Coordinates of N, CA and C in Angstrom, one line a residue:
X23 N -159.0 -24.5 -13.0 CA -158.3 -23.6 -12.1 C -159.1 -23.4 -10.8
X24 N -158.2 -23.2 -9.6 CA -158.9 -23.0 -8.4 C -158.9 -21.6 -8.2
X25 N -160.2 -21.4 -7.5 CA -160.2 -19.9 -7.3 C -159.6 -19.3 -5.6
X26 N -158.5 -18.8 -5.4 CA -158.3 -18.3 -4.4 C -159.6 -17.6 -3.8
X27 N -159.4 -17.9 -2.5 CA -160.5 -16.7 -1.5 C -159.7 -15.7 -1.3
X28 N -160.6 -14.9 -1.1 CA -159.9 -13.5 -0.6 C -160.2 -13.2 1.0
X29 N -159.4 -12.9 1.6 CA -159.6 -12.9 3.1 C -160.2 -11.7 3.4
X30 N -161.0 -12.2 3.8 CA -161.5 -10.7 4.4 C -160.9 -9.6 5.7
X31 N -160.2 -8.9 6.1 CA -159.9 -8.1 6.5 C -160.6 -7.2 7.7
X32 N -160.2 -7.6 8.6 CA -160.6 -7.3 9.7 C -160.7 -5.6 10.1
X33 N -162.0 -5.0 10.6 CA -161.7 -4.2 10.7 C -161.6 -3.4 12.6
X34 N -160.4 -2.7 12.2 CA -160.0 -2.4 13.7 C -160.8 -1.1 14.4
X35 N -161.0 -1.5 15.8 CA -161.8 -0.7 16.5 C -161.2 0.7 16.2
X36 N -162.7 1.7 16.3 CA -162.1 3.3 16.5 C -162.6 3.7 17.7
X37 N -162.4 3.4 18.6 CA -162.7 3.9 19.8 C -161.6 4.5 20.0
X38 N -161.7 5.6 20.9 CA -160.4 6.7 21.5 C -160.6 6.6 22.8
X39 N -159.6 6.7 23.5 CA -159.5 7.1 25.3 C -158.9 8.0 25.4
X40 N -159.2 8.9 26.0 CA -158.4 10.0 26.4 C -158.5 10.1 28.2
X41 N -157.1 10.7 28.5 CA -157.1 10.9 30.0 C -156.8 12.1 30.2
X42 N -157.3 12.9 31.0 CA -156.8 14.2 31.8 C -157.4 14.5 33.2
X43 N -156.2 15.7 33.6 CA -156.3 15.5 34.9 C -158.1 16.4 35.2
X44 N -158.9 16.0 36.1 CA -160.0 16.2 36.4 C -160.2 17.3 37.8
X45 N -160.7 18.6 36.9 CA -160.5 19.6 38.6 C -161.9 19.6 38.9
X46 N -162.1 19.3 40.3 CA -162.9 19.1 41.2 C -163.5 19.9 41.7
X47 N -165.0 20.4 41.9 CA -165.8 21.3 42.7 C -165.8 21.1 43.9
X48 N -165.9 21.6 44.9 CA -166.0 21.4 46.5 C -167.3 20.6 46.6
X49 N -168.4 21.0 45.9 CA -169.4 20.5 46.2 C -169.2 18.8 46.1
X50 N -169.1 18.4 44.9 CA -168.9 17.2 44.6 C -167.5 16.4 45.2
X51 N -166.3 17.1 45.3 CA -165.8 16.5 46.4 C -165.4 15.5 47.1
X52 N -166.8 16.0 47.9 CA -167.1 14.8 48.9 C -167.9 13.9 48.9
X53 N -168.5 13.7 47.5 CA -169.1 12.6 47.7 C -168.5 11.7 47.0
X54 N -169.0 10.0 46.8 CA -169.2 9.1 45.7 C -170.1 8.6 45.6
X55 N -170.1 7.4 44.6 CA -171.8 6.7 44.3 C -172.7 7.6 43.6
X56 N -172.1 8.4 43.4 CA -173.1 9.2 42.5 C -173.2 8.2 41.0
X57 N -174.7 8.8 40.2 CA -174.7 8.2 38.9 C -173.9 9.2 37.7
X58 N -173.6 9.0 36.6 CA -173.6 9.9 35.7 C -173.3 9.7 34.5
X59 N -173.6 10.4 33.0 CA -173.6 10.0 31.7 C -172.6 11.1 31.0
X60 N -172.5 10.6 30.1 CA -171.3 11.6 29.6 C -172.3 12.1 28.0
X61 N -172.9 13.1 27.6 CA -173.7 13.5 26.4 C -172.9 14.9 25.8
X62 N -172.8 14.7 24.9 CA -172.2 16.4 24.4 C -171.3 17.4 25.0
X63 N -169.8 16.4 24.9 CA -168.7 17.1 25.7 C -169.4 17.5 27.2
X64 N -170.7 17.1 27.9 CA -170.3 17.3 29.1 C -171.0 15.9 30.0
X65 N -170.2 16.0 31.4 CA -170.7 14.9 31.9 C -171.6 15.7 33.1
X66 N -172.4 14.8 33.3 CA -174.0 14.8 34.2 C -173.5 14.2 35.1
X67 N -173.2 14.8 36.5 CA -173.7 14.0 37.4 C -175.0 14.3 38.9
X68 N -175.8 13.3 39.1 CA -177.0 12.7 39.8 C -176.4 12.3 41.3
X69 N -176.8 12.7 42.0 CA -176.6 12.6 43.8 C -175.8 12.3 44.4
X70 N -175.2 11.6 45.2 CA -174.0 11.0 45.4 C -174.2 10.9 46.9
X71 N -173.3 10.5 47.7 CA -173.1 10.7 49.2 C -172.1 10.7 49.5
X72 N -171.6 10.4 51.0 CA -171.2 9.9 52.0 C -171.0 8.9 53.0
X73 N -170.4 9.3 54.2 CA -170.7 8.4 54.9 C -172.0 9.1 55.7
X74 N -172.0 10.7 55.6 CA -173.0 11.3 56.6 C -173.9 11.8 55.7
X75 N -174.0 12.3 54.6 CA -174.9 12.7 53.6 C -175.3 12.0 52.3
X76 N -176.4 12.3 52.1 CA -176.9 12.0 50.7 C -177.3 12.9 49.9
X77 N -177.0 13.2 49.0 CA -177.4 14.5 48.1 C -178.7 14.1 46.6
X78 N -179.2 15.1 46.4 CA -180.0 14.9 45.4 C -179.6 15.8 44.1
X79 N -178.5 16.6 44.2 CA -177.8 17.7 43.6 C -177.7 17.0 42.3
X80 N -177.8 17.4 41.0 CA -177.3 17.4 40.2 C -175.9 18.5 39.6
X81 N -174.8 18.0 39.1 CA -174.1 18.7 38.6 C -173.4 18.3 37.3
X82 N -173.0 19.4 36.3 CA -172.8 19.6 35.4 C -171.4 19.5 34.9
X83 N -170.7 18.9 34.4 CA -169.1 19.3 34.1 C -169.0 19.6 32.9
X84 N -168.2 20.3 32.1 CA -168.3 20.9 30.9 C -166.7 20.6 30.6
X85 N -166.5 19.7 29.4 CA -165.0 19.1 29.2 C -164.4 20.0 28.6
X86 N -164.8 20.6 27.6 CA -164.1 21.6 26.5 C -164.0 23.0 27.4
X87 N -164.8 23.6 28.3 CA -164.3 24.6 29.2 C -163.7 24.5 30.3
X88 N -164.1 22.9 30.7 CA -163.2 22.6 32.0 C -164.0 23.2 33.5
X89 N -165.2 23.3 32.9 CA -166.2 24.2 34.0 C -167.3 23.3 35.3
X90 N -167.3 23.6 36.1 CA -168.6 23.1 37.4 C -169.5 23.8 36.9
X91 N -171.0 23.5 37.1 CA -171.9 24.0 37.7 C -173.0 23.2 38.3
X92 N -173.7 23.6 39.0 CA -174.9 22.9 39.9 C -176.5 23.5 39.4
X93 N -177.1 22.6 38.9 CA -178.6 23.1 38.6 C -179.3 23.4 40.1
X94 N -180.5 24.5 39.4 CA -181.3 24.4 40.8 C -181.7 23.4 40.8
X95 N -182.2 22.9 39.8 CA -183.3 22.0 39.8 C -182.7 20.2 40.4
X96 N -183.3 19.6 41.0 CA -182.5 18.8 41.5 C -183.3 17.2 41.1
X97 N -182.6 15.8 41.9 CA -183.6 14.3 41.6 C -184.8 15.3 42.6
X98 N -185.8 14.3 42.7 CA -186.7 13.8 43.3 C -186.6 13.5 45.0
X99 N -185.3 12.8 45.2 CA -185.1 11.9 46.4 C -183.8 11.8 46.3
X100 N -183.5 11.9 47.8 CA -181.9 11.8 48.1 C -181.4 10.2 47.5
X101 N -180.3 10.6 46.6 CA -180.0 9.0 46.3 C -178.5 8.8 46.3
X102 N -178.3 7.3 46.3 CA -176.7 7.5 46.0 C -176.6 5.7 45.8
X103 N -175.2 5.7 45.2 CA -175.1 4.0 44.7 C -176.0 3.8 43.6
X104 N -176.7 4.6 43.1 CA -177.0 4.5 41.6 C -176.0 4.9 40.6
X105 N -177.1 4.3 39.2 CA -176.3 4.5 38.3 C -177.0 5.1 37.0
X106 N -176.5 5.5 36.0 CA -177.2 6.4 34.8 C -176.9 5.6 33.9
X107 N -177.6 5.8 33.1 CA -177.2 5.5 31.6 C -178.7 6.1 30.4
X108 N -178.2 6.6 29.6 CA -178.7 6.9 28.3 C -179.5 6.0 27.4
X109 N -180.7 6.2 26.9 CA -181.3 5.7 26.2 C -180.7 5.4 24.7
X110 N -180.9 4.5 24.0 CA -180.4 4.1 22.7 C -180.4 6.1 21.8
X111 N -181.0 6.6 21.5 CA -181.3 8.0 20.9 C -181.2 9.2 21.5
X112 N -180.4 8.8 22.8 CA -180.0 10.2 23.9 C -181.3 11.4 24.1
X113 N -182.3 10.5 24.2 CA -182.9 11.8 24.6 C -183.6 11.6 25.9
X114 N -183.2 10.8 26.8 CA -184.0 10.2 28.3 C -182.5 9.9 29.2
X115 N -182.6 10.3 30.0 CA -181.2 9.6 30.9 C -182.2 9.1 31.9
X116 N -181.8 7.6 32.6 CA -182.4 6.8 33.5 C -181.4 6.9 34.2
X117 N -181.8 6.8 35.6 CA -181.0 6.6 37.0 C -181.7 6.0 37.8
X118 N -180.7 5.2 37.9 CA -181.7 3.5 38.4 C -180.9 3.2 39.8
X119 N -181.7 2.3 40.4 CA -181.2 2.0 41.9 C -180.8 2.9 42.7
X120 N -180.1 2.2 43.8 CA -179.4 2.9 44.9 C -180.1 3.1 46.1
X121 N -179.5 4.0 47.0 CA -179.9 3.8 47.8 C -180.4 5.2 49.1
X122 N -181.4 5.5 49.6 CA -181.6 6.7 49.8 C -181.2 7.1 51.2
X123 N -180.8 6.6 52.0 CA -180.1 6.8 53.4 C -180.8 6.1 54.5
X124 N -181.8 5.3 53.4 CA -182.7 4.5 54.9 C -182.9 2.9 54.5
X125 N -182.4 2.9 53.3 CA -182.9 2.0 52.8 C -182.3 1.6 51.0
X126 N -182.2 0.6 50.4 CA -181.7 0.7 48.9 C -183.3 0.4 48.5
X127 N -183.2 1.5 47.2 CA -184.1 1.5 46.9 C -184.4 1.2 45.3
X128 N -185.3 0.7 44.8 CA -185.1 0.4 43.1 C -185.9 1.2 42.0
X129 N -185.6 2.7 42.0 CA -186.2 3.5 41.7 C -185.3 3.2 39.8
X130 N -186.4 3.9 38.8 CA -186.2 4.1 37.7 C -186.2 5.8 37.6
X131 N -186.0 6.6 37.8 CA -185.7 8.2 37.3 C -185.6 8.2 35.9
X132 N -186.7 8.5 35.1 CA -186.6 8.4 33.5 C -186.7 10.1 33.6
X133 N -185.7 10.8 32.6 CA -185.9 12.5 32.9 C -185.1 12.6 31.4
X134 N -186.0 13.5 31.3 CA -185.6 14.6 29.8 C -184.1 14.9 29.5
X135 N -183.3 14.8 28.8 CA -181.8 14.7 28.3 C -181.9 16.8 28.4
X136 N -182.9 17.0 27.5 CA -182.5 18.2 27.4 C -182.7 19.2 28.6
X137 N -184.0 18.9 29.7 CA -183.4 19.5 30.7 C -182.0 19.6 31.5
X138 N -180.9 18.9 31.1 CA -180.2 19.0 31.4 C -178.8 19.5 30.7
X139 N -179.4 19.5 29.6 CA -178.3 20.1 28.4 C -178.7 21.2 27.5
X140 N -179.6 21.6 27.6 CA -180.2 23.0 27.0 C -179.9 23.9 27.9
X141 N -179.3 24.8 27.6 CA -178.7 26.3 27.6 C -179.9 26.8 28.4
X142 N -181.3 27.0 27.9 CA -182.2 28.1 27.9 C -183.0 27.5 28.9
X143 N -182.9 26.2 29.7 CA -183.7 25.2 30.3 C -183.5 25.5 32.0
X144 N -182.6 25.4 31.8 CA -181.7 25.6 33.3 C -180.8 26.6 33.5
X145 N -181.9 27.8 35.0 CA -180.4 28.5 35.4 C -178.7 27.7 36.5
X146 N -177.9 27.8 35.7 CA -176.6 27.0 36.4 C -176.2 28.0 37.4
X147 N -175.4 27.9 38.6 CA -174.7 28.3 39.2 C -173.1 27.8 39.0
X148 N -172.3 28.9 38.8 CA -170.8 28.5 38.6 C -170.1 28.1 39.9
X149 N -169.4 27.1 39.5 CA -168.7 26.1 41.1 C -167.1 26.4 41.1
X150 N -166.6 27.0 42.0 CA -165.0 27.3 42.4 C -164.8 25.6 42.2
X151 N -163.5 25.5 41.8 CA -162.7 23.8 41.9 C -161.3 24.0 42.3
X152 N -161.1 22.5 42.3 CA -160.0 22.8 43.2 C -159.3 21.7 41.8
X153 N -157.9 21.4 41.9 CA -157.4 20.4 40.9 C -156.8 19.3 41.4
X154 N -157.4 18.1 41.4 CA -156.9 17.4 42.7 C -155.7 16.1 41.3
X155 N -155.0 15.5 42.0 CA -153.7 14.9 41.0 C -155.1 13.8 41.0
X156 N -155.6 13.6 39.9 CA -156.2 12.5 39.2 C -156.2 12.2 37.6
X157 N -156.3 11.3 37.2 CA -156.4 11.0 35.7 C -158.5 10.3 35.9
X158 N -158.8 11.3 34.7 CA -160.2 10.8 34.5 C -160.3 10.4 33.1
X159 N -160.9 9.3 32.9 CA -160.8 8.5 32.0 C -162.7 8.6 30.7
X160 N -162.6 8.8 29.9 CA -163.9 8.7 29.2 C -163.6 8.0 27.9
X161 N -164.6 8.0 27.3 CA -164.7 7.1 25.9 C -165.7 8.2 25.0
X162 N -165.2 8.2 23.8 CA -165.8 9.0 22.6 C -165.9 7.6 21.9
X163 N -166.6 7.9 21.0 CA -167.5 7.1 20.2 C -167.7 6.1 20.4
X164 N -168.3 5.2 22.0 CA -168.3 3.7 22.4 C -169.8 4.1 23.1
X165 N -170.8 3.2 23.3 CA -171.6 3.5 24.1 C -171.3 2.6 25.3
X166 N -170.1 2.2 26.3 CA -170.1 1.3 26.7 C -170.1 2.3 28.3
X167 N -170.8 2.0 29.2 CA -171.1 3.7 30.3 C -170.5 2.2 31.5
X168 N -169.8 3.0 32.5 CA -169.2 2.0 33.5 C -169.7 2.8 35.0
X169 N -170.2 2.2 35.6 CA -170.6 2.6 37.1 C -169.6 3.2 38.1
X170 N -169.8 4.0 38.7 CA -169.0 4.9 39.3 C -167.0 4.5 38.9
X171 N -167.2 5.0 37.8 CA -165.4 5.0 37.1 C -164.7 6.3 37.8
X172 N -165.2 7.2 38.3 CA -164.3 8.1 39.1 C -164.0 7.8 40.1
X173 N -164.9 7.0 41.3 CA -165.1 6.2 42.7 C -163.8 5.5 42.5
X174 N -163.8 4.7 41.7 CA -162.9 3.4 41.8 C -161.4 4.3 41.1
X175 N -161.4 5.1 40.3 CA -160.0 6.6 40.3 C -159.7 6.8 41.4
X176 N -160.2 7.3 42.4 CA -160.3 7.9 43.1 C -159.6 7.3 44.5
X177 N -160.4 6.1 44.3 CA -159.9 5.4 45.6 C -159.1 4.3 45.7
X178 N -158.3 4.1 43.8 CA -157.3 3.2 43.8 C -155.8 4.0 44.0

């Protein structure tokens, strides 16, 4: 007798997308090219610009409250056209490249996860928003991080 194979059975991705609409701080705004990572229902974002400024501001968004805030604490150097991403174990966010207003520059910013996600680490300042008609797009359980995905929202 022949023995049938058994097929093996494929299994299907669990990744989720969710969209909603994204309300906006004044501060942030006006810029793009900023970097930023998405860790523990909130997203991080690192500097950004303009055509006339470059910021070194970091800001906070909080998905489950739907909240702004702005750390005092700020990068190093005015940057923008960088990009973030997370270490395999989330506990370092890198922000790499870009460019400082004089020049692109190839900086590595290696900085503590928890300075920026610990409660007791950083005093925040609360940011008025405004709700501008956009769909913002993220990914839960994928580690796949995409370079300025609000820029390119934004400006299609």
């Amino acid at each position: 007798k022949k023995k049938k194979k058994k097929k093996k059975k494929k299994k299907k991705s669990k990744n989720t997308f969710q969209f909603h609409q994204l309300p906006v701080c004044d501060d942030i705004a006006q810029f793009f090219d900023y970097a930023y990572v998405y860790i523990n229902d909130t997203i991080l974002f690192f500097g950004g610009g303009n055509l006339i400024n470059i910021s070194k501001a970091v800001h906070k968004f909080s998905i489950q409250k739907k909240e702004w805030s702005a750390f005092k604490r700020t990068l190093p150097i005015q940057l923008r056209g960088c990009f973030g991403i997370l270490n395999e174990d989330n506990t370092h966010i890198h922000i790499i490249g870009g460019h400082n207003g004089y020049r692109a520059v190839s900086t590595n910013l290696k900085t503590n996860t928890i300075l920026w996600t610990d409660k007791r680490t950083q005093p925040l300042v609360k940011l008025p928003f405004q709700h501008l008609e956009l769909s913002f797009l993220f990914v839960i359980k994928h580690k796949t991080y995409k370079r300025n995905l609000l820029h390119e929202i934004i400006n299609s």
